[in-house]
Structures are given as C-alpha cells and as structure tokens.
Short mmCIF file of C-alpha atoms in Angstrom, two decimals:
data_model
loop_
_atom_site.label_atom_id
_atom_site.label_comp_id
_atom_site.label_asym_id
_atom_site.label_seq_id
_atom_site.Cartn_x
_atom_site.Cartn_y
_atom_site.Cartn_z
CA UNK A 1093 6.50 -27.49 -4.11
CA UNK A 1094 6.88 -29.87 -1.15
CA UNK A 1095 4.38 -32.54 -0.31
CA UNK A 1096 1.73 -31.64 1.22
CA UNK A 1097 1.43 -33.34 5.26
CA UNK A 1098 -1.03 -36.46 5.49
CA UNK A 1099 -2.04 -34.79 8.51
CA UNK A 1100 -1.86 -31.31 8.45
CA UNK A 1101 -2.74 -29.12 11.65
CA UNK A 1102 -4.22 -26.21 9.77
CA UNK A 1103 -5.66 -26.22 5.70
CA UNK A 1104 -4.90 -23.48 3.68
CA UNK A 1105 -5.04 -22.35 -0.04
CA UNK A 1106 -3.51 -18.78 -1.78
CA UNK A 1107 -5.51 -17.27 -3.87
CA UNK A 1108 -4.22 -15.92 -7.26
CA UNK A 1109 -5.67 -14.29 -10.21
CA UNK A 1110 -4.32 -15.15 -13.95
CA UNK A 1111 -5.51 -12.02 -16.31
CA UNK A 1112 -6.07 -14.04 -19.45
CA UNK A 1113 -5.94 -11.01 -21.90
CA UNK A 1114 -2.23 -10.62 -20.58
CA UNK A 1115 0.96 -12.73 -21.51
CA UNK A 1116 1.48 -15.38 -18.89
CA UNK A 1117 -1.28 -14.18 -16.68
CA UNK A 1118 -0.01 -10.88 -15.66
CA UNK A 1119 3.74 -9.37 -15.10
CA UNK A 1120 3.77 -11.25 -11.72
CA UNK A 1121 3.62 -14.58 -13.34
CA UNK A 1122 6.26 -16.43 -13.99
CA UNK A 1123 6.15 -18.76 -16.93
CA UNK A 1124 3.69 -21.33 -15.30
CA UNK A 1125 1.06 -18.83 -14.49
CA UNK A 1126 1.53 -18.95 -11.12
CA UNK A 1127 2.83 -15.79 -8.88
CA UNK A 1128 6.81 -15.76 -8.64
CA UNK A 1129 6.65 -15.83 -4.52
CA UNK A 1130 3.81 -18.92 -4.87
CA UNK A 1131 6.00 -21.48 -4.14
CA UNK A 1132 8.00 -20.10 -1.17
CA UNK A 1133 4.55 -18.94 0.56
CA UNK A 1134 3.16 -22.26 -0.25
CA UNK A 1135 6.31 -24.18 1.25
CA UNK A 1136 6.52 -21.99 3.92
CA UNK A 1137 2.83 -22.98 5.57
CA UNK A 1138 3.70 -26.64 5.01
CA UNK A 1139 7.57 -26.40 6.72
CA UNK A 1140 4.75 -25.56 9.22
CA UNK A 1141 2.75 -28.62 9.22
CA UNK A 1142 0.03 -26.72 7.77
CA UNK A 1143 -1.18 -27.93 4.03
CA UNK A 1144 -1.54 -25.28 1.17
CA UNK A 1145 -3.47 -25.82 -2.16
CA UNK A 1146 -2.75 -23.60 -5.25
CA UNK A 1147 -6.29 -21.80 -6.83
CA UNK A 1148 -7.07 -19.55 -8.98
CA UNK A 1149 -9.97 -17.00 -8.95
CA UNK A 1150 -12.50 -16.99 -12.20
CA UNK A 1151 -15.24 -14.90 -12.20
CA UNK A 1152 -17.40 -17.42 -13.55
CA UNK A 1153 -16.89 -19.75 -11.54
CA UNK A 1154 -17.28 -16.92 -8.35
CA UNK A 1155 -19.47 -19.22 -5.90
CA UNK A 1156 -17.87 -22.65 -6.94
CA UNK A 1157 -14.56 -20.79 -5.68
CA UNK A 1158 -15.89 -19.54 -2.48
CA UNK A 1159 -17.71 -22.81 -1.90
CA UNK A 1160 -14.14 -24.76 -1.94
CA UNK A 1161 -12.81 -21.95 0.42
CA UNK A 1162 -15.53 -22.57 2.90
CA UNK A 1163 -13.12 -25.94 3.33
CA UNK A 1164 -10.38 -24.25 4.16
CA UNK A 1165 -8.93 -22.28 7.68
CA UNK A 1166 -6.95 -19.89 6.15
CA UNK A 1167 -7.15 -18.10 2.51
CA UNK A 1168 -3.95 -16.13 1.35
CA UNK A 1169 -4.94 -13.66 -0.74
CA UNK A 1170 -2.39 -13.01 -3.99
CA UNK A 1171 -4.52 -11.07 -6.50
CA UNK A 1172 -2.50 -7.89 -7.40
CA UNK A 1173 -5.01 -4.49 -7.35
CA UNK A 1174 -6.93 -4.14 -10.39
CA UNK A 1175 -5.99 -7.90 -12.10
CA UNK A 1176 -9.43 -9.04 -11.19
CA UNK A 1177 -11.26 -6.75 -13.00
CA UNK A 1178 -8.70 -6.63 -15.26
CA UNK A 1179 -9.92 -10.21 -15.67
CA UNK A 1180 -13.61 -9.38 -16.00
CA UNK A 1181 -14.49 -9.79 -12.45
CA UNK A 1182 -15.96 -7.10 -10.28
CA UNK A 1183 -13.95 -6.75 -6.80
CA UNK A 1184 -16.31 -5.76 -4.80
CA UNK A 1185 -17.91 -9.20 -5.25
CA UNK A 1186 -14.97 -10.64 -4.63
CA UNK A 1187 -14.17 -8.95 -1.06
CA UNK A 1188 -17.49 -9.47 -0.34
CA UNK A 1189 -16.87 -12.95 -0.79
CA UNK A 1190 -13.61 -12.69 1.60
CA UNK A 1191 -15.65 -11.05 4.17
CA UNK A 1192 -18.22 -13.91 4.37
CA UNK A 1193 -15.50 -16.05 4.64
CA UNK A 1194 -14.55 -13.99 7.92
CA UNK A 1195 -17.34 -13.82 9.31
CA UNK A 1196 -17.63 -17.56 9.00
CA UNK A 1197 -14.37 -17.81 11.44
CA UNK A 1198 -11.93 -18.15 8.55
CA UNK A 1199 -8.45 -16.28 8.35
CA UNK A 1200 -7.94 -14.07 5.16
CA UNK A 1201 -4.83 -12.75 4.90
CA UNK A 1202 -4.88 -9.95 3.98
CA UNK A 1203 -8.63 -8.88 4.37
CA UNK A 1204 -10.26 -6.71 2.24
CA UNK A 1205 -10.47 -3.65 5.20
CA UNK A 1206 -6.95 -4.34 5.71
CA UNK A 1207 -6.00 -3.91 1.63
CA UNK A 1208 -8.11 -0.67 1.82
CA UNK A 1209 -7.04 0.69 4.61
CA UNK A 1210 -3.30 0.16 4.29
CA UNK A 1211 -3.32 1.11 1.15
CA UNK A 1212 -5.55 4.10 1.36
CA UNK A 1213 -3.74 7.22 0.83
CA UNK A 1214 -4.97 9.15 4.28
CA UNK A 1215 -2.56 5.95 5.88
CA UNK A 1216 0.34 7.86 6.53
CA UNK A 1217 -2.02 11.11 8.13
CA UNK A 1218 -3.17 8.53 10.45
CA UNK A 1219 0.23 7.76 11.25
CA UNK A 1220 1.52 11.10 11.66
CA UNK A 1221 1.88 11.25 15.44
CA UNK A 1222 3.66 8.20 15.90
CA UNK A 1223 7.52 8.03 16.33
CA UNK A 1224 7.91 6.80 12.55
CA UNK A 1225 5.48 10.19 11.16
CA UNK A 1226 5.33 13.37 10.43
CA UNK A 1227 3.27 16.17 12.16
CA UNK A 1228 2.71 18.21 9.16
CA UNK A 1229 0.94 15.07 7.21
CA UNK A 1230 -2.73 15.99 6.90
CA UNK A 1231 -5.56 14.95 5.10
CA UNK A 1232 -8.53 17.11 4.06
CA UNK A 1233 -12.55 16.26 3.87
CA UNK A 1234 -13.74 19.67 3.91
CA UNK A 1235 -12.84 23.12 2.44
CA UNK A 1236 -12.13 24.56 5.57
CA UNK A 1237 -10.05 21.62 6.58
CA UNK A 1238 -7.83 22.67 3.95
CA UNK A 1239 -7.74 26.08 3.29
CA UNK A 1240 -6.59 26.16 7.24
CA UNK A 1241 -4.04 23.09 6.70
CA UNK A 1242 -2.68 23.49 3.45
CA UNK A 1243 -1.99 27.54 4.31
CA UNK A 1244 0.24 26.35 7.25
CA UNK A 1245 2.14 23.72 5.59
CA UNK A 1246 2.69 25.22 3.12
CA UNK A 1247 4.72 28.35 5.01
CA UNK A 1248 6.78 25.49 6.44
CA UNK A 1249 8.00 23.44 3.54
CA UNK A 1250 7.44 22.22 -0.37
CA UNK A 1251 4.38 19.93 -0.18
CA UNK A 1252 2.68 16.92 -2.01
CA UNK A 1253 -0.93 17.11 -2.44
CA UNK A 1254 -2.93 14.31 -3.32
CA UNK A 1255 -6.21 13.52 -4.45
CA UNK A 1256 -7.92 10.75 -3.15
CA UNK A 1257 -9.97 9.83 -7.45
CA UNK A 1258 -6.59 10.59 -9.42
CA UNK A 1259 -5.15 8.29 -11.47
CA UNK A 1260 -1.91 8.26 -13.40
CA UNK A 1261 -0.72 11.46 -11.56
CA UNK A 1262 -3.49 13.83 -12.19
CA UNK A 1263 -4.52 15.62 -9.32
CA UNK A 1264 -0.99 15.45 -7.50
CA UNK A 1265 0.42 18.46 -7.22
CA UNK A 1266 4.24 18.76 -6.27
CA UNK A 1267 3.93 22.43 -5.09
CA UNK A 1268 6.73 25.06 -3.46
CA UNK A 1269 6.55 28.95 -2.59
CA UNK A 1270 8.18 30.81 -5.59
CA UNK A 1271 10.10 33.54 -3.00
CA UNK A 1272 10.72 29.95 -0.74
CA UNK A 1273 10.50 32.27 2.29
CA UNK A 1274 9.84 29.11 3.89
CA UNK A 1275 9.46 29.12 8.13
CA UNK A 1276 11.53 27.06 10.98
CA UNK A 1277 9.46 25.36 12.70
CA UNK A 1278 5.67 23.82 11.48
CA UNK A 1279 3.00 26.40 13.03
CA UNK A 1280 5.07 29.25 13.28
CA UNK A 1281 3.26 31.23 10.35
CA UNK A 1282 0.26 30.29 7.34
CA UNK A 1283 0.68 31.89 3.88
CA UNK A 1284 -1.47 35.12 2.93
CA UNK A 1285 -3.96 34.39 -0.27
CA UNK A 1286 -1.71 36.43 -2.24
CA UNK A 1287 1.31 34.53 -1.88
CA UNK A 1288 2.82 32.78 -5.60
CA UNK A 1289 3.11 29.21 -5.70
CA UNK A 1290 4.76 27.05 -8.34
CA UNK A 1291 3.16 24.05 -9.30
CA UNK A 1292 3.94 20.69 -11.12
CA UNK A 1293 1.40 18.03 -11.83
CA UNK A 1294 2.65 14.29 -11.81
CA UNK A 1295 0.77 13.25 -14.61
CA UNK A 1296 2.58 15.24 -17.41
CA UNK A 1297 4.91 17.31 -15.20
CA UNK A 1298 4.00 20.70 -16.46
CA UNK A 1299 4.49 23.61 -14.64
CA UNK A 1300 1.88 26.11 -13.85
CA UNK A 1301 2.08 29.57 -11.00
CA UNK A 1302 -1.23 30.56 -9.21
CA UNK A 1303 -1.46 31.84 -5.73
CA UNK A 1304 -2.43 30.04 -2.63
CA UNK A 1305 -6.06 31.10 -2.76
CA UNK A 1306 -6.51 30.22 -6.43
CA UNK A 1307 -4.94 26.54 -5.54
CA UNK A 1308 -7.66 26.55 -2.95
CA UNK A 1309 -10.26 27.48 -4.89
CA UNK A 1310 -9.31 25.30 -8.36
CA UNK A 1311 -9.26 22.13 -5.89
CA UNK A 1312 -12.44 22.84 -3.92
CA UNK A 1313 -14.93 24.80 -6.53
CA UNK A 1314 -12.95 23.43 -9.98
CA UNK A 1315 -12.49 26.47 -12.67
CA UNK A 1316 -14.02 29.66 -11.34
CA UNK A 1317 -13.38 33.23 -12.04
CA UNK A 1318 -11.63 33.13 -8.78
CA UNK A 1319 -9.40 30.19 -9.48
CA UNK A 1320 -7.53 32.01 -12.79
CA UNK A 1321 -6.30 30.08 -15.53
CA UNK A 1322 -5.15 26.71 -15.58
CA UNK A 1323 -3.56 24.26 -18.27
CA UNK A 1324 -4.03 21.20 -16.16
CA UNK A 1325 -6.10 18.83 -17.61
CA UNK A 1326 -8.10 17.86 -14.49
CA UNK A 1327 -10.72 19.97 -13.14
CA UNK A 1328 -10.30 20.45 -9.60
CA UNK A 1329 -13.06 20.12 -7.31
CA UNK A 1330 -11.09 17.28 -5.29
CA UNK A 1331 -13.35 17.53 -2.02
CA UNK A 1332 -16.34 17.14 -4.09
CA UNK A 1333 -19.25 14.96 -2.80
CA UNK A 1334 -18.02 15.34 0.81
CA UNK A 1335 -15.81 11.88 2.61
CA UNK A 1336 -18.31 9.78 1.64
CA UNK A 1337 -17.88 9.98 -2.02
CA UNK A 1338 -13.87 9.94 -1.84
CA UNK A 1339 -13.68 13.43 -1.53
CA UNK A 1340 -10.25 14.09 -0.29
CA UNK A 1341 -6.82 15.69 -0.07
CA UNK A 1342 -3.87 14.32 1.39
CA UNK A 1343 -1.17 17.05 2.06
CA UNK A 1344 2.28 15.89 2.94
CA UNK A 1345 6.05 16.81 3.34
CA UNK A 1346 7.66 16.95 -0.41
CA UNK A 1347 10.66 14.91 -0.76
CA UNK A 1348 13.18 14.71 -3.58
CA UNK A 1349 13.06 10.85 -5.33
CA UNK A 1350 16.31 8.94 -4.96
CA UNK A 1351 17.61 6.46 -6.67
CA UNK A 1352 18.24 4.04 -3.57
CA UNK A 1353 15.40 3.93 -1.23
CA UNK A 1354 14.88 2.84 2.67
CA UNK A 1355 12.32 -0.47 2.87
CA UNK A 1356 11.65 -2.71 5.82
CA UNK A 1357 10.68 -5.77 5.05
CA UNK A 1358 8.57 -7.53 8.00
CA UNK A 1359 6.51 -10.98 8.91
CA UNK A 1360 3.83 -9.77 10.89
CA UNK A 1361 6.11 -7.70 13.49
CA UNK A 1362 8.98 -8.64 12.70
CA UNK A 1363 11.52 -6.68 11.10
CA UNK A 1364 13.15 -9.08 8.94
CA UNK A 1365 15.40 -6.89 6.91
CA UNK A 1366 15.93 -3.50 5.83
CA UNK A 1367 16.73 -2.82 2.06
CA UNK A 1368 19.37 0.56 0.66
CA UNK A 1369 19.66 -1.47 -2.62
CA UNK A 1370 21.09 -4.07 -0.72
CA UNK A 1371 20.23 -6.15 2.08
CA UNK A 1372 21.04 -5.20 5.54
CA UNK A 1373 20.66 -6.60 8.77
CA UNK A 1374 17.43 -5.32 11.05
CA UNK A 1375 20.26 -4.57 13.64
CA UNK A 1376 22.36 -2.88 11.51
CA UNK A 1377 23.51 0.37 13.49
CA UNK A 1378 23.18 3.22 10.56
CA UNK A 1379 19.44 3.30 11.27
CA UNK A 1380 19.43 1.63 14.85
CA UNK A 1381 17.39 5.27 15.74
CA UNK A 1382 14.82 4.54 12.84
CA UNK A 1383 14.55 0.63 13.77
CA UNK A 1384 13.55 0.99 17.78
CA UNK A 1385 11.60 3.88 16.96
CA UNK A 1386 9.51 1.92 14.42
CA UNK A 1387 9.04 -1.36 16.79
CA UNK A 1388 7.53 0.65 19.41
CA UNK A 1389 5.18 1.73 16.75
CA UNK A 1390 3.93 -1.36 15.39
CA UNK A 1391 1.84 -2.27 18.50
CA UNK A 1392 0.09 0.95 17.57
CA UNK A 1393 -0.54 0.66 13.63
CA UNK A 1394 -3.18 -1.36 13.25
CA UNK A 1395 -5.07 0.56 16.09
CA UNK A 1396 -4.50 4.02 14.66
CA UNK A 1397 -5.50 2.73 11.31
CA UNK A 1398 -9.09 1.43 12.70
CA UNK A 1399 -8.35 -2.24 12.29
CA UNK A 1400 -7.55 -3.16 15.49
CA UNK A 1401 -9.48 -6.53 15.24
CA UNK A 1402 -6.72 -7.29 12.57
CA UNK A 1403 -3.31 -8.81 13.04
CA UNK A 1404 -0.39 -7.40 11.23
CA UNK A 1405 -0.22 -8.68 7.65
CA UNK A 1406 1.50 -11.96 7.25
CA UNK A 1407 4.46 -9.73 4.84
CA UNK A 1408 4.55 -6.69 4.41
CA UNK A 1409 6.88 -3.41 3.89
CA UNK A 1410 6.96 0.00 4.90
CA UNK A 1411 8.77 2.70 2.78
CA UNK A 1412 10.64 5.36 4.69
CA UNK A 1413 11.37 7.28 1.34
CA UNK A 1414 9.44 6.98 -1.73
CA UNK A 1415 12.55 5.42 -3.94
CA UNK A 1416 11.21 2.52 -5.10
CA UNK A 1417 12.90 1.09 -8.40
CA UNK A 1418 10.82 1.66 -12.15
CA UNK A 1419 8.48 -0.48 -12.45
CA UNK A 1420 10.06 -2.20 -15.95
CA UNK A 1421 12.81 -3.35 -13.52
CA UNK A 1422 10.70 -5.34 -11.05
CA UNK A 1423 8.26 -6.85 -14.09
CA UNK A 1424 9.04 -10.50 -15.55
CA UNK A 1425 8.06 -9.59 -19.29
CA UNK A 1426 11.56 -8.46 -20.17
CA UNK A 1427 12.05 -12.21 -20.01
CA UNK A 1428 8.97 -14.48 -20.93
CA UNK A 1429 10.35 -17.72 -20.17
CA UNK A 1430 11.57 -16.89 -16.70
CA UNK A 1431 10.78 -19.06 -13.53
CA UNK A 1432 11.60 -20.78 -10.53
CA UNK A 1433 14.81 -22.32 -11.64
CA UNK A 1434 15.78 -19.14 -13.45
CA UNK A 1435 16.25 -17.32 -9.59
CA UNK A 1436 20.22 -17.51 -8.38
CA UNK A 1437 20.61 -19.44 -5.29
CA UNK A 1438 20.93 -16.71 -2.67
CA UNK A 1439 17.71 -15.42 -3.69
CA UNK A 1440 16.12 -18.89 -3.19
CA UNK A 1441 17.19 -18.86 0.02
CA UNK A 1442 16.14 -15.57 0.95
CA UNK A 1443 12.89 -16.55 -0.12
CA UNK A 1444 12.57 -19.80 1.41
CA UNK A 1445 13.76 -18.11 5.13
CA UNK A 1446 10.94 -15.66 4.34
CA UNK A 1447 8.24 -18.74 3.32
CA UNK A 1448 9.67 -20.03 6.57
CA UNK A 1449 8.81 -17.18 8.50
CA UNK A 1450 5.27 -16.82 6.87
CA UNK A 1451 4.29 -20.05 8.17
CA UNK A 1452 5.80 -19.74 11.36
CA UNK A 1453 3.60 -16.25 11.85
CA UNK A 1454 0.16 -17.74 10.11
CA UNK A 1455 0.60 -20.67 12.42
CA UNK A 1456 1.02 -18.66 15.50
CA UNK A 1457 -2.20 -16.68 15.04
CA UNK A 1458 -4.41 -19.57 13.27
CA UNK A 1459 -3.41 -21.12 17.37
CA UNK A 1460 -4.21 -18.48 19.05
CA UNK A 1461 -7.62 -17.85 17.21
CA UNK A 1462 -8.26 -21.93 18.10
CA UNK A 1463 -7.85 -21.37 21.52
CA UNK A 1464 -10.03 -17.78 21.61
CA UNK A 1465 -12.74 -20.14 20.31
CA UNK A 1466 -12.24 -22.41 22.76
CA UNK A 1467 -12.78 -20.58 25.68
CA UNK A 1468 -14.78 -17.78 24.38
#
C-alpha cells in the first residue's frame, strides 16, 4: 500500500468481510486475509489525494464498525454475497447499517438498493428495450402475466425461465418446442396448450416432456392433476405469495454457453476494456456496433432500473453472453499461499490503471456531491 496523504481531500475506508470458518477468509482472500483487488482500490483513492483505511466487518462488533464509518466520506463496500452471513452476521443489519450511513450524507459504493437491484434477476427485463436488450425478455408476477408471455416466447425461440427463490439451479428451466416449429419474428404466433415441450432443469440437468399448459400450471399451482407427472425435485408454484413475497419468473432468450465470453469492464461510464479471453481495446472495431450502442445506454441504466438517485458503480461489468469461466478457475484455494507478489507484472499494471481510474471516478462524484451541498 502507499502512504496514506497528511492531508487528504476526501477519507475513505473499504469494507471487507473475512469468513473465519473458511481457509484464509474466503476464496477471495489472498494469503493476508485481505481481498486480492484491496490494494489496487486502496492505492487508487490515494493516487487521488483521497486517504483509504483497510476494515473489516464483525458482527459483534456491528455498531463499533458503523460508529468508525460515521468518520469517514466514502465507504467501499467489498463483502462478497452471502460471506457475511456466512460469517454469522445477518445482512439485512448490515445494509441497514449502509443505508444510515446514506442518509447521513455519506457515499457507499455500492449501496445496498444498488447490489439488489443490479443484481436482481428481473435486471435484464428492465433493460429489454434499450439498444443493448432484448424485446422478448420478460418477467412474470402474476399467472396471467405468464401464461400470456411465456406462450408467445416460447413460439419464437428456446427459452430460459427463472425463478426468482431457486438456488443451485432448481427452478431454471432450459426449455425448447419438441417439433421446434419455431416462428420468424417475436409476436407473430403463441403456442396452443397442447403443444410438447422438452425440458431440462439446471440443477441436475434431467430431462423431462410436458406440454405448455402443464409447465404453466406446475409453476403457478405446483403438482396438480392438471400439471401431470414430474421428476423434478422442486415443487413449482414459482409466483406464489404474489411480488411481494419474491414471487417471480424471469423468461428470457436461451443461449448456448461458450467457452469464451463477451465482458465489458467499466469505471463508472467508462468502458475501460472489453474481454474475448483476452483483452481488447474499448475501440476495437469487431464490436464497434455493440460498443456505441451500449454508451448511449448507460445514461439510461440506472433510470430504467429505479435508482436514478444513484451514480454508476465505481467498477463494474456487463456480460453480453453468459460465458463466464468455472468458478475453480477464478478461486485462490488451488494455491493457498498466493498474494500480491505472486501476480505477473502486466497484471499489476492492469490493476493499478484500474485503481487509478477508481479514484479518479470516486473523486469526481465525492466533488460534485460537495458542491450540491453547497448550494442546495
């Protein structure tokens, strides 16, 4: 880490969570129990002139922690999904904490509304008019909702539907027409009740055929004599309890997983760099089309996703195609003892031009909220 500036113009701490049932803290530790990207974040908001302390989160010790964050302007917010209870901690307390801190005119980045709502898997419906989406992405919060959605999507193309409570897979169906009589254009036709569908849960990948009103009816009403018989090991009912109580199905366009997927990696708007399995230039020309379409969308994102008192996240990707590597490639356990000095040069680099950029970006908008309070 760099020193830390005798006068900095902003103070700021990330936030990290060490799981102490798991080796090292968690697969995102490196071998000092500290996040693998800490140290280029951290250097980044001091190349700044801003300072940047190093905490963890304890549960115990919940309102001693958000005490010494009441200090600070800006909290960066590491904790991986899950690690806190994982921990012992309840998360709910803990975002609650983050959102006093916001109220109290300090920047957390990211928020709690902005990790739900980016994250939540009716995103990309909400993004489905924009340049960057896709018409025939839909999400469902009522039985009628979907038997009228699903039966026209699913006359247009193989679909992926989603519940909203699944975990591990269950409850995501990876569905296509058995006689794949498949229409042109979205809208043209709906399927009839009768029509045979072949099915394949995520979970376990087994394989089951039912027609399009027995799908509807397994996922709205569970196992019925109308729904037939199924071997899944769920039990339907995915709009139960109404939107309220997570009841919901996301329907979207089925694509094939391949083995090199399309990422954008960004600092608030900026597209820093797009990833095929290697690094490529924003400007680079194969997906000039894709690039310009997605910068005039980013104005609109935040908007469209009902956080439009939010800034864009400080980093952040968006996947064009769900390829992303297995997850024992990207973890840190194959090698215990791995850490900062263990990363090849170019990579250090990369990291500290994106630390760079971090603190250029938190910078810019911790200004700009000092001057709205200012003048009002």
């Amino acid at each position: 880490m760099l020193d830390q500036p005798s006068d900095p113009k902003f103070k700021g701490a990330l936030a990290q969570i060490y799981v102490r049932s798991q080796p090292y803290g968690g697969s995102d530790k490196s071998n000092n129990g500290h996040r693998y990207d800490s140290i280029p974040i951290v250097n980044g908001m001091i190349s700044a002139g801003m300072s940047c302390q190093l905490t963890h989160y304890t549960h115990e010790e919940h309102d001693k922690f958000f005490e010494l964050c009441r200090n600070f302007d800006f909290v960066i917010v590491r904790c991986n999904p899950g690690q806190i209870k994982a921990d012992g901690g309840d998360q709910q307390k803990f975002d609650d904490g983050m959102c006093a801190l916001r109220k109290m005119g300090k920047q957390v980045w990211p928020s709690p509304d902005v990790m739900e709502k980016m994250g939540a898997k009716d995103a990309l419906c909400k993004v489905a008019t924009m340049n960057i989406g896709l018409p025939d992405t839909l999400a469902y919060y009522s039985p009628e909702e979907f038997s009228a959605g699903f039966k026209k999507t699913m006359a247009f193309q193989p679909r992926v539907i989603k519940q909203n409570r699944g975990s591990s897979g269950e409850g995501i169906w990876i569905i296509k027409l058995k006689d794949e009589n498949y229409c042109k254009e979205y809208g043209e036709r709906s399927c009839e009740d009768g029509e045979k569908l072949v099915l394949t849960e995520a979970n376990d990948k087994h394989e089951e055929e039912h027609t399009v009103a027995e799908f509807i009816e397994f996922c709205v009403h569970g196992r019925t004599h109308k729904s037939g018989e199924w071997t899944s090991k769920g039990v339907g009912k995915y709009l139960e309890g109404g939107k309220e109580a997570g009841g919901q199905l996301v329907d979207q366009r089925f694509r094939p997983r391949i083995v090199k997927g399309l990422r954008y990696n960004l600092i608030g708007d900026n597209i820093i760099g797009i990833s095929l399995g290697i690094s490529l230039s924003p400007d680079c020309s194969e997906f000039a089309e894709l690039t310009e379409n997605f910068r005039k969308d980013l104005p609109h994102v935040m908007p469209s996703l009902d956080l439009a008192h939010e800034p864009l996240p400080l980093w952040w990707t968006t996947d064009f195609i769900n390829a992303s590597a297995k997850a024992e490639d990207e973890k840190w356990d194959d090698t215990p003892n791995a850490c900062w000095d263990d990363i090849s040069e170019v990579n250090k680099a990369e990291a500290k031009k994106i630390g760079v950029l971090m603190g250029e970006q938190a910078l810019s908008i911790l200004q700009m909220v000092s001057v709205s309070q200012l003048y009002g």
